[in-house]
Short mmCIF file of C-alpha atoms (C1' of nucleotides) and ligand atoms in Angstrom, two decimals:
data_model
loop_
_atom_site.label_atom_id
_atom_site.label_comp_id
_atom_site.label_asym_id
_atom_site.label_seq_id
_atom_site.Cartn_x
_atom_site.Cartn_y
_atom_site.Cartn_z
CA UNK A 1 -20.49 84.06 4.80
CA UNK A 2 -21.21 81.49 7.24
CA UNK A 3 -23.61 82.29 10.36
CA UNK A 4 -22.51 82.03 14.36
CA UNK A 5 -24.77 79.28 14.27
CA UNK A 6 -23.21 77.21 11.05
CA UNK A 7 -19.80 77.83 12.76
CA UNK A 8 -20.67 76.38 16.17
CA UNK A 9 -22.15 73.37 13.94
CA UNK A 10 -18.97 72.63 12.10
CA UNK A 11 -16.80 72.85 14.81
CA UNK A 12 -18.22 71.39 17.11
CA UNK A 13 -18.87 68.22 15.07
CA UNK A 14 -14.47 68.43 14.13
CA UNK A 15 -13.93 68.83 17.97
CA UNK A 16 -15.90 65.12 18.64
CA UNK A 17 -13.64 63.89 16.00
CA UNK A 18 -10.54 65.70 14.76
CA UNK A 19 -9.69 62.64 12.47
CA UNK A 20 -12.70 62.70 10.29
CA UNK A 21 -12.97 58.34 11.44
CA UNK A 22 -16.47 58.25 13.09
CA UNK A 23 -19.65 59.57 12.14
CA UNK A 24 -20.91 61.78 14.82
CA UNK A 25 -24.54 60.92 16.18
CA UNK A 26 -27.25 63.25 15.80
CA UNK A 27 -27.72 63.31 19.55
CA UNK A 28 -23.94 63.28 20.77
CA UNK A 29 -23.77 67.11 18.30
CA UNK A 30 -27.21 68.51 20.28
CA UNK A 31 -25.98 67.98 23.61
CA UNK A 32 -22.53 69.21 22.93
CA UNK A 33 -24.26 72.18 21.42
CA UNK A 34 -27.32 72.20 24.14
CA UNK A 35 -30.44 72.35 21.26
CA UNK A 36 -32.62 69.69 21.33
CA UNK A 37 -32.41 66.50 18.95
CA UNK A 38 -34.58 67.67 16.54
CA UNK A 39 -32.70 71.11 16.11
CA UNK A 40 -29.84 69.28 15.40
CA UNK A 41 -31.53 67.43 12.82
CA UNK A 42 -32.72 70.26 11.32
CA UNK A 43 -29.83 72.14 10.77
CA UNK A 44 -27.65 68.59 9.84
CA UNK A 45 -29.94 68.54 7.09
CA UNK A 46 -29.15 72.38 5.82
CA UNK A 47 -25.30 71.61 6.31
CA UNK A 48 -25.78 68.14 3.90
CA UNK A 49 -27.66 70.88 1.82
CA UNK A 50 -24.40 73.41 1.20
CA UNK A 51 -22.17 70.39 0.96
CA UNK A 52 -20.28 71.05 4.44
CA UNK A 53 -21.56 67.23 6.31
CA UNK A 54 -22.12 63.94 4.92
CA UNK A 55 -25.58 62.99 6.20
CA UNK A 56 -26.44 59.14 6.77
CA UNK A 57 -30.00 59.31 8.25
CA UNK A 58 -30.44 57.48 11.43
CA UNK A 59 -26.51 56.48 11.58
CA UNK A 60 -24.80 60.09 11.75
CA UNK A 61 -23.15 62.50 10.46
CA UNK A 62 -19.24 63.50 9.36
CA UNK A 63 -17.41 66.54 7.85
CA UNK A 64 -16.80 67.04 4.44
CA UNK A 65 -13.23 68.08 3.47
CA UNK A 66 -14.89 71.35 2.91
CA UNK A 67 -16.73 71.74 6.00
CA UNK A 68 -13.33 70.50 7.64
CA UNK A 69 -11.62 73.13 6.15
CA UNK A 70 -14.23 75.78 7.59
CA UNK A 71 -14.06 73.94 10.92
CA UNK A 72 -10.43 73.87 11.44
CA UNK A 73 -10.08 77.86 10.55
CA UNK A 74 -12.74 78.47 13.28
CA UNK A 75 -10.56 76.58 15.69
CA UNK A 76 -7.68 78.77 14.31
CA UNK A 77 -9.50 81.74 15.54
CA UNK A 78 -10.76 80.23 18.36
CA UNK A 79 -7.39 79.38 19.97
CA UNK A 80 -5.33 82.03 18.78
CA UNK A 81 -8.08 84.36 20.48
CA UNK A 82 -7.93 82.56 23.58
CA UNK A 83 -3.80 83.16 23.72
CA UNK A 84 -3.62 86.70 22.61
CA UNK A 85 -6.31 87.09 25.55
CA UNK A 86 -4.15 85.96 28.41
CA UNK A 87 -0.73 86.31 27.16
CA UNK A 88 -1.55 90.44 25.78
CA UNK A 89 -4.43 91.16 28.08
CA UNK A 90 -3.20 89.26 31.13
CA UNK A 91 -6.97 87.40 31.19
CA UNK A 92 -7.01 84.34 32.90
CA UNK A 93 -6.93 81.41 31.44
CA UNK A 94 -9.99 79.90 33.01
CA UNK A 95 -12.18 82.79 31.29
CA UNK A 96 -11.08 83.02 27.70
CA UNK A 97 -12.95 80.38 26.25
CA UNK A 98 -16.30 81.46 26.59
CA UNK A 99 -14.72 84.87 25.03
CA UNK A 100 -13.24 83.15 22.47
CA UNK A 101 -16.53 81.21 22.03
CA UNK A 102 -18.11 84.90 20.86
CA UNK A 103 -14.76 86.30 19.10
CA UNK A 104 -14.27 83.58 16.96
CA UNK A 105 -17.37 84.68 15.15
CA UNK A 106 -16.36 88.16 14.27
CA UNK A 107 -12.46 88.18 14.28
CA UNK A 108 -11.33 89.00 10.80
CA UNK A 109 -8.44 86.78 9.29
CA UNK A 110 -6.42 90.34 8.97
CA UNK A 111 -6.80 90.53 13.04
CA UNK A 112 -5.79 86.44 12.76
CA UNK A 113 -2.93 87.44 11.46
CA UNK A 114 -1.70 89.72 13.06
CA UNK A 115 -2.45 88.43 16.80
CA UNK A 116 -0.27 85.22 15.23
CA UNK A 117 2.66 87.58 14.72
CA UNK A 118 2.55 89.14 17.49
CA UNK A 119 2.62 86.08 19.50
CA UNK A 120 5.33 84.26 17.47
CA UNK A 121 3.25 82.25 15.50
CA UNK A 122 2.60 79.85 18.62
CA UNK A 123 1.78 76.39 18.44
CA UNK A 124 -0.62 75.40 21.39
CA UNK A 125 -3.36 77.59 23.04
CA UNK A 126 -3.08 78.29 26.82
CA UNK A 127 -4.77 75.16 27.56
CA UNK A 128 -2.39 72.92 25.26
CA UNK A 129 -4.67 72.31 22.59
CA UNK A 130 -2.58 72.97 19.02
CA UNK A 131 -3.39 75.85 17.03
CA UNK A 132 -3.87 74.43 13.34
CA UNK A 133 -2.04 76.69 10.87
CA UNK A 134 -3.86 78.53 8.10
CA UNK A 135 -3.39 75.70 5.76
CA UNK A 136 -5.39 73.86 8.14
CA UNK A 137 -2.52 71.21 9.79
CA UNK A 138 -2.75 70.69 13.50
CA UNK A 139 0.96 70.35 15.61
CA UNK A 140 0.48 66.34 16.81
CA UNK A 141 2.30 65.36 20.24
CA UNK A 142 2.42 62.13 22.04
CA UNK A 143 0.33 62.64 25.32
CA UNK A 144 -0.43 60.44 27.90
CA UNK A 145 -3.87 60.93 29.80
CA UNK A 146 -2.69 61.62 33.66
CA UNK A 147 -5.41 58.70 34.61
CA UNK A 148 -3.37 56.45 33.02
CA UNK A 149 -0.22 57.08 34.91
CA UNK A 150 1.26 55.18 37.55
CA UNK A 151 2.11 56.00 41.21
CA UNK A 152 6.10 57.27 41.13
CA UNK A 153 5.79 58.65 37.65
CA UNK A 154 6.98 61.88 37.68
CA UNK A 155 5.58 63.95 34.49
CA UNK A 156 4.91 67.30 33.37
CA UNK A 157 1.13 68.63 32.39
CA UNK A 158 0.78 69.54 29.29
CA UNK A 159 -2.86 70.19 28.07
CA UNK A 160 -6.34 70.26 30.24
CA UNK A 161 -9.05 68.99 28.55
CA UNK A 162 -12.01 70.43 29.63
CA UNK A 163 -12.88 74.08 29.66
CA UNK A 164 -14.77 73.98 32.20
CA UNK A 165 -14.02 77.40 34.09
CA UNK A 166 -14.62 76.24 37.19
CA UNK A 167 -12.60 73.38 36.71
CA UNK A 168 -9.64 75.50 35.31
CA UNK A 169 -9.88 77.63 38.12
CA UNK A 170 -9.43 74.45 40.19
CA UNK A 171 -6.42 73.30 38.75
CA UNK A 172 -5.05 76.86 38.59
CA UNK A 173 -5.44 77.06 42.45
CA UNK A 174 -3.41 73.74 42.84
CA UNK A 175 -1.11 74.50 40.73
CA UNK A 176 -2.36 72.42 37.79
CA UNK A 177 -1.17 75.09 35.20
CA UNK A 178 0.92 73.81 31.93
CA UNK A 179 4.30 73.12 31.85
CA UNK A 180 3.83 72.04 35.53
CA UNK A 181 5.97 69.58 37.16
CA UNK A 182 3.92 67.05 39.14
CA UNK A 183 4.54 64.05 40.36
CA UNK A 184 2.04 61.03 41.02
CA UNK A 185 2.61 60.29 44.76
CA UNK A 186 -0.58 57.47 45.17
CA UNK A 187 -2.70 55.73 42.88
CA UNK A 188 -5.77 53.50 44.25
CA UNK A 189 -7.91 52.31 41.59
CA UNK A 190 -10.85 51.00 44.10
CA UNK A 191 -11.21 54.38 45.52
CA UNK A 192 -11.26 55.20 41.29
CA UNK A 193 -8.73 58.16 42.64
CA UNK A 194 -5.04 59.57 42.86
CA UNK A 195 -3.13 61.75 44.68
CA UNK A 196 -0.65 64.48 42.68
CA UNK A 197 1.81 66.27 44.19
CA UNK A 198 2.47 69.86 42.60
CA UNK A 199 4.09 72.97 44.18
CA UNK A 200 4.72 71.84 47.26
CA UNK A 201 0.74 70.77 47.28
CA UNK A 202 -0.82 67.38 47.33
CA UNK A 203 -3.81 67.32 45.32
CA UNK A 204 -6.15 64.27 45.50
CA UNK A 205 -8.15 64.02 41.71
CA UNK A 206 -10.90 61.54 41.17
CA UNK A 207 -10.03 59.54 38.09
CA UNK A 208 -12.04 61.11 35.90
CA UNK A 209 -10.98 64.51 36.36
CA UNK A 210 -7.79 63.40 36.34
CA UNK A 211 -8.86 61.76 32.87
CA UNK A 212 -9.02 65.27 31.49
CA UNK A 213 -5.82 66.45 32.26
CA UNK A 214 -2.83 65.26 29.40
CA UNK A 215 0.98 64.96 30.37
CA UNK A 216 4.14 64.22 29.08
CA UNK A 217 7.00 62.27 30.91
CA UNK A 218 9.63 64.25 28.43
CA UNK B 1 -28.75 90.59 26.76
CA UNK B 2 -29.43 92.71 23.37
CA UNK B 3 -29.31 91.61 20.02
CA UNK B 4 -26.54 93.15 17.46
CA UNK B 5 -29.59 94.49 15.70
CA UNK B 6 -30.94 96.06 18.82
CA UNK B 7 -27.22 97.13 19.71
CA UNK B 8 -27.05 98.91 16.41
CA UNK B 9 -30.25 100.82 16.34
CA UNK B 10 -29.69 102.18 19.58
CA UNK B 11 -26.09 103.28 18.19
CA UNK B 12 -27.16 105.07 15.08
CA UNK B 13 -29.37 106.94 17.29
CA UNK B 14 -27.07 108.09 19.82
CA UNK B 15 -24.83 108.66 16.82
CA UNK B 16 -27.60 110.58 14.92
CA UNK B 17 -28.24 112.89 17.48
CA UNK B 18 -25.64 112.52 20.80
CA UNK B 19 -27.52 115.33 22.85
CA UNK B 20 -30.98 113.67 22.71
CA UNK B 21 -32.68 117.20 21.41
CA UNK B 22 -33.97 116.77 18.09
CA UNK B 23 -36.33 113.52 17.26
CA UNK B 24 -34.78 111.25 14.41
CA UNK B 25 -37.20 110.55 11.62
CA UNK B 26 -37.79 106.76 10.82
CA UNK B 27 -36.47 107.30 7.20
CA UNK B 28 -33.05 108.65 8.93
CA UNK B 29 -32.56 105.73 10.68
CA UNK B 30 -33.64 103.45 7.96
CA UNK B 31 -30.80 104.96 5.59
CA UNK B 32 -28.34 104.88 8.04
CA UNK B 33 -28.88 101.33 9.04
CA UNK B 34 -29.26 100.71 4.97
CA UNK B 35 -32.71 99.01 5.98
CA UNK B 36 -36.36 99.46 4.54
CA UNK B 37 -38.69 102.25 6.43
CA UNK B 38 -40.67 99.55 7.00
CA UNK B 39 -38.24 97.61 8.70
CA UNK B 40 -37.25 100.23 10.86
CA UNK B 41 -41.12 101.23 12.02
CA UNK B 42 -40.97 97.56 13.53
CA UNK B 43 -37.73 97.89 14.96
CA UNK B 44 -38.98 101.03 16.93
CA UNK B 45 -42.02 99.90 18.09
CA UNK B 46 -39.91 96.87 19.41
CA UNK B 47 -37.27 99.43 21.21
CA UNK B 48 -39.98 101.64 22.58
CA UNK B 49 -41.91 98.45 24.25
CA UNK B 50 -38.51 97.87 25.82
CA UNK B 51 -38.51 101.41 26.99
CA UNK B 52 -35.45 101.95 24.98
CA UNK B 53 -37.22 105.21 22.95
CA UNK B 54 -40.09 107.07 22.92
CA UNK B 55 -41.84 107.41 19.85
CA UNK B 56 -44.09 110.16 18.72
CA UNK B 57 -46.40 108.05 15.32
CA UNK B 58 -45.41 110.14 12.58
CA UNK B 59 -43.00 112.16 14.24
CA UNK B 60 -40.05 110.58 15.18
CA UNK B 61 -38.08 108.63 17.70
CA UNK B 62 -35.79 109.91 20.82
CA UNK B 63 -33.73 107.47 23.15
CA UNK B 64 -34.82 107.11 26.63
CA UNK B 65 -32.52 107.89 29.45
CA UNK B 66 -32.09 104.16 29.57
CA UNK B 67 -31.50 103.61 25.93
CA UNK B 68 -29.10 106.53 25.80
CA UNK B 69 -26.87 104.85 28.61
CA UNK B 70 -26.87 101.54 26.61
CA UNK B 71 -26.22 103.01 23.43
CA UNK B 72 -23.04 105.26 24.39
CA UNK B 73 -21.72 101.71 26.00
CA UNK B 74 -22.07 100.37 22.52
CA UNK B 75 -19.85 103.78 21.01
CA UNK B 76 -17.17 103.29 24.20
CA UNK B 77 -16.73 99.23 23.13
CA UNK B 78 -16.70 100.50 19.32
CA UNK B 79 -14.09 103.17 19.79
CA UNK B 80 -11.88 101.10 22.78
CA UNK B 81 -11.61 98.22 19.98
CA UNK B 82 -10.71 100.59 17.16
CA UNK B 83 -8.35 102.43 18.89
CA UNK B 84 -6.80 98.79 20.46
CA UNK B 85 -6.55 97.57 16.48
CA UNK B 86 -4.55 101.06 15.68
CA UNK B 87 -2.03 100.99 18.65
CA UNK B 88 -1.80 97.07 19.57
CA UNK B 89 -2.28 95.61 16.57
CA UNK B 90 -0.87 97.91 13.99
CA UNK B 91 -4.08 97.94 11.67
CA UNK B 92 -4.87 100.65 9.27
CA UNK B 93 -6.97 103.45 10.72
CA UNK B 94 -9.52 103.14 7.71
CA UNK B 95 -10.21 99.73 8.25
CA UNK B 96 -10.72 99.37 12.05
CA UNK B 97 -14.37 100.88 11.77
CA UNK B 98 -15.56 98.06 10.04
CA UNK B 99 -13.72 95.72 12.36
CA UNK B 100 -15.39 97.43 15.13
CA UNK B 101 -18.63 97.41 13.88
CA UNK B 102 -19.02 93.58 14.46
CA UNK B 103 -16.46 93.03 17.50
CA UNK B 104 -18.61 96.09 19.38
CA UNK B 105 -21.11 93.20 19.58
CA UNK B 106 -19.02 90.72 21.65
CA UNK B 107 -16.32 92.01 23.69
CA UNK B 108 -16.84 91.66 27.55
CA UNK B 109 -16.77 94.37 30.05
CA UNK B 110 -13.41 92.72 30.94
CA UNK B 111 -11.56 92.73 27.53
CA UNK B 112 -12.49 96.44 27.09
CA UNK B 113 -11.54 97.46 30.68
CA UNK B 114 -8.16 95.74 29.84
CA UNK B 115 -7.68 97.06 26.67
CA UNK B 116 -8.73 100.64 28.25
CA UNK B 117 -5.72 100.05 30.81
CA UNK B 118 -3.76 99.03 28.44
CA UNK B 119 -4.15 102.30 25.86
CA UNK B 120 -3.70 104.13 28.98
CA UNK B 121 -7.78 105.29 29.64
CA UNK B 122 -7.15 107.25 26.17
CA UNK B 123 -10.13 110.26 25.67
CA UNK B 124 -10.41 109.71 21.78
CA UNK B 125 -10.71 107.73 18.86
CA UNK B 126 -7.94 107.06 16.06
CA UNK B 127 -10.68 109.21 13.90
CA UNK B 128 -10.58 112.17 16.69
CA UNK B 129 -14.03 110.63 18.41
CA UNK B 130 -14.53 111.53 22.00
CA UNK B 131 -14.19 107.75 24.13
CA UNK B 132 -17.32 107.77 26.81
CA UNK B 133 -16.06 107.14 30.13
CA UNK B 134 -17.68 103.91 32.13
CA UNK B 135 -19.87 106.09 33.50
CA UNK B 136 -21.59 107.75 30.06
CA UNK B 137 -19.91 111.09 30.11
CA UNK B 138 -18.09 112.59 26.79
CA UNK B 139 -14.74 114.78 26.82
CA UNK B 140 -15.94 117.54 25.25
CA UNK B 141 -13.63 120.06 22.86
CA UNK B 142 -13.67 122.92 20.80
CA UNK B 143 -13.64 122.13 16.78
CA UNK B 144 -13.88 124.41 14.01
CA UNK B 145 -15.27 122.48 10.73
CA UNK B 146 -12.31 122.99 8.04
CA UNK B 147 -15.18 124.05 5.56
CA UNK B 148 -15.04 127.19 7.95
CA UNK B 149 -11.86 127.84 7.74
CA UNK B 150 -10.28 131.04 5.84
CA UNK B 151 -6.94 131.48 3.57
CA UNK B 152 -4.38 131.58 5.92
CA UNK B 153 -5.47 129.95 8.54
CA UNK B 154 -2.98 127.27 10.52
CA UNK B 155 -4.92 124.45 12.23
CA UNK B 156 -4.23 120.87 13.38
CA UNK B 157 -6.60 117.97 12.21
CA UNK B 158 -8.74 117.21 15.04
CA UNK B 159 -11.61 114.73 13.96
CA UNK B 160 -12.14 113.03 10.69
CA UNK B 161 -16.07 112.96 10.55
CA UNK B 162 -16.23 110.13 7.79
CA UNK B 163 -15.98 106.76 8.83
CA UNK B 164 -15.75 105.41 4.89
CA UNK B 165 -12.28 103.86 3.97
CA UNK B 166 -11.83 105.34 0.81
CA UNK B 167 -12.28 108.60 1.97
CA UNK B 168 -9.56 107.80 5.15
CA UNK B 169 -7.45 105.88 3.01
CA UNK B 170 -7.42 109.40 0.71
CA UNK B 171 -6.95 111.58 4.08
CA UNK B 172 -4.05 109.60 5.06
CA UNK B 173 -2.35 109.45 1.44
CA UNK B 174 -2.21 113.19 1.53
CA UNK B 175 -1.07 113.54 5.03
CA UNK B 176 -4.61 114.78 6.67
CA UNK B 177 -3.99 112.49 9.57
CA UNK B 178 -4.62 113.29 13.47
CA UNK B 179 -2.87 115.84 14.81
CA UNK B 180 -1.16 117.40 11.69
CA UNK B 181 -0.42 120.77 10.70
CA UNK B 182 -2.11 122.25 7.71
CA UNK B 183 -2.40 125.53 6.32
CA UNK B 184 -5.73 126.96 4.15
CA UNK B 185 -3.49 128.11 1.30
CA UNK B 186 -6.50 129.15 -1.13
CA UNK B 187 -10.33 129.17 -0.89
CA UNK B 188 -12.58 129.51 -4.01
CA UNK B 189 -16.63 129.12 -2.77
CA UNK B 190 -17.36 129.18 -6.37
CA UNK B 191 -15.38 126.42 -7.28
CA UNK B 192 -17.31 125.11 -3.98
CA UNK B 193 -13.46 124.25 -3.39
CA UNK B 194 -10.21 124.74 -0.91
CA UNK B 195 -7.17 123.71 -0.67
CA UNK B 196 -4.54 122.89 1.89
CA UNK B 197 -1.29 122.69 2.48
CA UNK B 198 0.34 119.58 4.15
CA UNK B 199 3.23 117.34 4.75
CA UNK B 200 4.89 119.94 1.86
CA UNK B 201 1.85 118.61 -0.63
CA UNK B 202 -0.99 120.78 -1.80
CA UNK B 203 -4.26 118.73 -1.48
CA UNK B 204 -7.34 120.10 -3.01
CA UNK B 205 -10.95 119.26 -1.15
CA UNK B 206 -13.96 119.93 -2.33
CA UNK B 207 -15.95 122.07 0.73
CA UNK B 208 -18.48 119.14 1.50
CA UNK B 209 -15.17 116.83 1.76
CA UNK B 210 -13.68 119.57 3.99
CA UNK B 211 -17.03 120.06 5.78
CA UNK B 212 -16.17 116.42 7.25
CA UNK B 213 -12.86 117.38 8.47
CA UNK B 214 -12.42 119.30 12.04
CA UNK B 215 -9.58 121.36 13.26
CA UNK B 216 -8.50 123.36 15.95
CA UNK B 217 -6.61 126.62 16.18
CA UNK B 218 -4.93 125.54 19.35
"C1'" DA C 1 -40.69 36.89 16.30
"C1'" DT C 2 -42.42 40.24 19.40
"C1'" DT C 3 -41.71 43.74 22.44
"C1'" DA C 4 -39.29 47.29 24.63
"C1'" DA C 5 -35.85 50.90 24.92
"C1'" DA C 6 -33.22 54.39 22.91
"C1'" DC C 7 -32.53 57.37 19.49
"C1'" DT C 8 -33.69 60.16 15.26
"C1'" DT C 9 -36.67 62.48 12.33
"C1'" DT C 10 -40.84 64.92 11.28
"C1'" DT C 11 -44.41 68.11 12.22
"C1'" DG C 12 -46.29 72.29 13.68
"C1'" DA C 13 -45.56 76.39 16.09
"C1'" DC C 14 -42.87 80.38 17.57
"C1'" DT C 15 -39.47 84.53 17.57
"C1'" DA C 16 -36.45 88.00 15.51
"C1'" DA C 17 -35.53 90.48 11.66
"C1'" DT C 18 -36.23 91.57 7.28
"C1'" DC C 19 -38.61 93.19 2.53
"C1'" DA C 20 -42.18 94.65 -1.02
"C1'" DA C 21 -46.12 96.72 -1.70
"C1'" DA C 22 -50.46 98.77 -0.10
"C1'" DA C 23 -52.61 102.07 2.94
"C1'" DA C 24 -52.59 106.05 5.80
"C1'" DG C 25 -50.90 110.49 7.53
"C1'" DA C 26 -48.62 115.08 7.24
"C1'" DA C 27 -47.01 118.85 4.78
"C1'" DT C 28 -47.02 121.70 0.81
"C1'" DC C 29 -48.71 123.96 -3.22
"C1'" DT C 30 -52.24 125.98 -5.94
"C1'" DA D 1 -60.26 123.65 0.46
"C1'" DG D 2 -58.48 120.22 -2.55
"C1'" DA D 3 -54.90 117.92 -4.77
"C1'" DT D 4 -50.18 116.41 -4.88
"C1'" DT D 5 -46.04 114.82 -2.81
"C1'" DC D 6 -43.40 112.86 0.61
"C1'" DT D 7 -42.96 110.05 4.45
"C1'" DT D 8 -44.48 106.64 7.72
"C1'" DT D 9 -47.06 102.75 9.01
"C1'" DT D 10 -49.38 98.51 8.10
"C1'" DT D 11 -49.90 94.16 5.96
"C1'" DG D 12 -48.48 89.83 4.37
"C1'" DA D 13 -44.69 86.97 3.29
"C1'" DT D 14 -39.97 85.05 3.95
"C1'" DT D 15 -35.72 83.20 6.26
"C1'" DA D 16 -32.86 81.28 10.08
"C1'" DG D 17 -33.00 78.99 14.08
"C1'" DT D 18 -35.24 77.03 17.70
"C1'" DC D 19 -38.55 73.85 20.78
"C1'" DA D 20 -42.22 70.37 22.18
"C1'" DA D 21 -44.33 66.61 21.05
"C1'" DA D 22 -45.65 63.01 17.74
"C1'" DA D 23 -44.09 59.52 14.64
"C1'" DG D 24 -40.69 56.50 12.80
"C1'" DT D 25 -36.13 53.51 12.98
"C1'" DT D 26 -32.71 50.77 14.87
"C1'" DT D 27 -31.00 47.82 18.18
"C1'" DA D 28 -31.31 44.96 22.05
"C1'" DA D 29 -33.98 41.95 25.07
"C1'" DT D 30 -37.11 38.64 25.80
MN1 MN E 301 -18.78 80.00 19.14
MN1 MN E 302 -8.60 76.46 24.58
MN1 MN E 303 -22.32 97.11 14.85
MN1 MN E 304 -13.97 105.82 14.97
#
DNA sequence: ATTAAACTTTTGACTAATCAAAAAGAATCT
DNA sequence: AGATTCTTTTTGATTAGTCAAAAGTTTAAT
């Protein structure tokens, strides 16, 4: 049985990188996690130990296919958590993720299970991140960051990439939710910001932010 | 914020003695918890510099009025979640306990006032325990041990006082669930033995077995 | 080729929780 | 009262995870 601690680790380290290219820096894994450098060290060194990270010393670190494996199940549980959350207890979707950041711990696979049935075995959490299946395969779909679309291009949002509750809340309020029709009414790339127009709203987003938010033109 | 270890402590204490008369010996506690006596002297001295319990060297250990209010939260998230796996998720009454043991640890105010709404504010268990209210107070009812029951006597199953899933698993093969109708048909203290009639089946129980059964007339 | 900057690793210390075994206390029996 | 038994507490050690600060590497800049 892994620890709380091991699991945070693991997937953490296949959230900077779902492909398995790039080795993850020992620094870029402590500030995702908030420990300090040499904590991450430390316990980089006891996952090389049990055969769950590939340690080059100095360079970085990468995911076995084991500790893949282990990763990609606690991102099962993680997202699957976070849907059964809003979409049976009617939680908002800008406060499931730190549950889900606890529950994912503790959830048995039987309770997996049977939250997946009950929800129809969906394929995206409610912030349009995919759900990888229990053999460990994650749904793929061609997304296009909203910063990167022009003024007049009318598209539809389909995944927010940044938990952030306060920034969820945000885009909630402005009727940033998925599945959202919007439309990209300015664009001025001096001002490094755009102007969407959702429900009836206009919403100006700073480029960055808006670099956080996926769409589709489908 | 309290530790799962702290959490459970304060539990088995409540759970050892819910009125707060008697004083709970170290050793009691230390079985319970299947830890060393050792283990569980530290653990008190740690609670009682919280001002969690007061403990009498020697003696034994009694929750504090504030101790008492934080353990019976722990019991009203344990029993919420168990009754939530029965009803929502379909699980197995004999396996929620140990489900419930872990997630008691985790879920928020929120999720348990949700899933509290959702149940329909429901006053027990799905093993006949008594739900504590947000405010610490117990339903209290009437129960008659089956152990004390005579030949003859017609009673419903009111509370199965035995957590273990072997033993539930057993109750629920022979038709001892909640709420069923059973008759004493024969009762032998020699034999140390009884049995009962339900669901058309004859189930014998030894009287400790029955002793952890509860029933009322009504 | 040095030096400086940025990052990583090591070291030493700390906390929470545990155990095994020794020591101490309380209760019981003769 | 004295000895025996049972239980509790203390002691010393261990493990997981963490931090602060020192030491070491790598890379980039001069
Ligand atoms: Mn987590
Ligand atoms: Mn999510
Ligand atoms: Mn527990
Ligand atoms: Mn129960």
């Amino acid at each position: 049985m892994l620890s709380s601690t091991v699991e945070n680790y693991l997937k953490e380290l296949f959230l900077l990188d779902q492909y398995g290219n790039k080795e993850i820096a020992t620094g870029e894994i402590a500030k995702s996690l908030d420990v300090t450098p040499g904590s991450a060290t430390s316990m980089i060194k006891t996952l090389a130990q049990a055969g769950l990270v590939e340690h080059r010393p100095h360079y970085g670190v990468k995911l076995t296919k084991q500790g893949r494996t282990l990763a990609v199940h606690v991102v099962r549980r993680h997202r699957i958590v976070e849907l059964f959350l809003v979409k049976v207890l009617g939680m908002d979707w800008s406060k499931v993720h730190e549950e889900a950041e606890q529950l994912e711990h503790v959830v048995s696979d039987e309770i997996i299970s049977r939250m997946d049935d009950l929800l129809g075995h969906p394929s995206h959490d409610p912030h349009g991140d995919p759900i990888p299946t229990t053999d460990g395969t994650l749904p793929e779909r061609p997304l296009q960051l909203l910063s990167f679309c022009d003024r007049g291009d009318s598209v539809s949002i389909a995944r927010i990439g940044n938990q952030n509750a306060n920034f969820l809340q945000f885009a909630q309020d402005n009727g940033l939710l998925l599945g959202a029709r919007i439309e990209v009414t300015n664009r001025n790339d001096i001002a490094d910001s755009m102007t969407i127009h959702a429900k009836g709203k206009d919403v100006v987003l700073g480029l960055a932010a808006a670099g956080r938010i996926e769409v589709e033109y489908a």
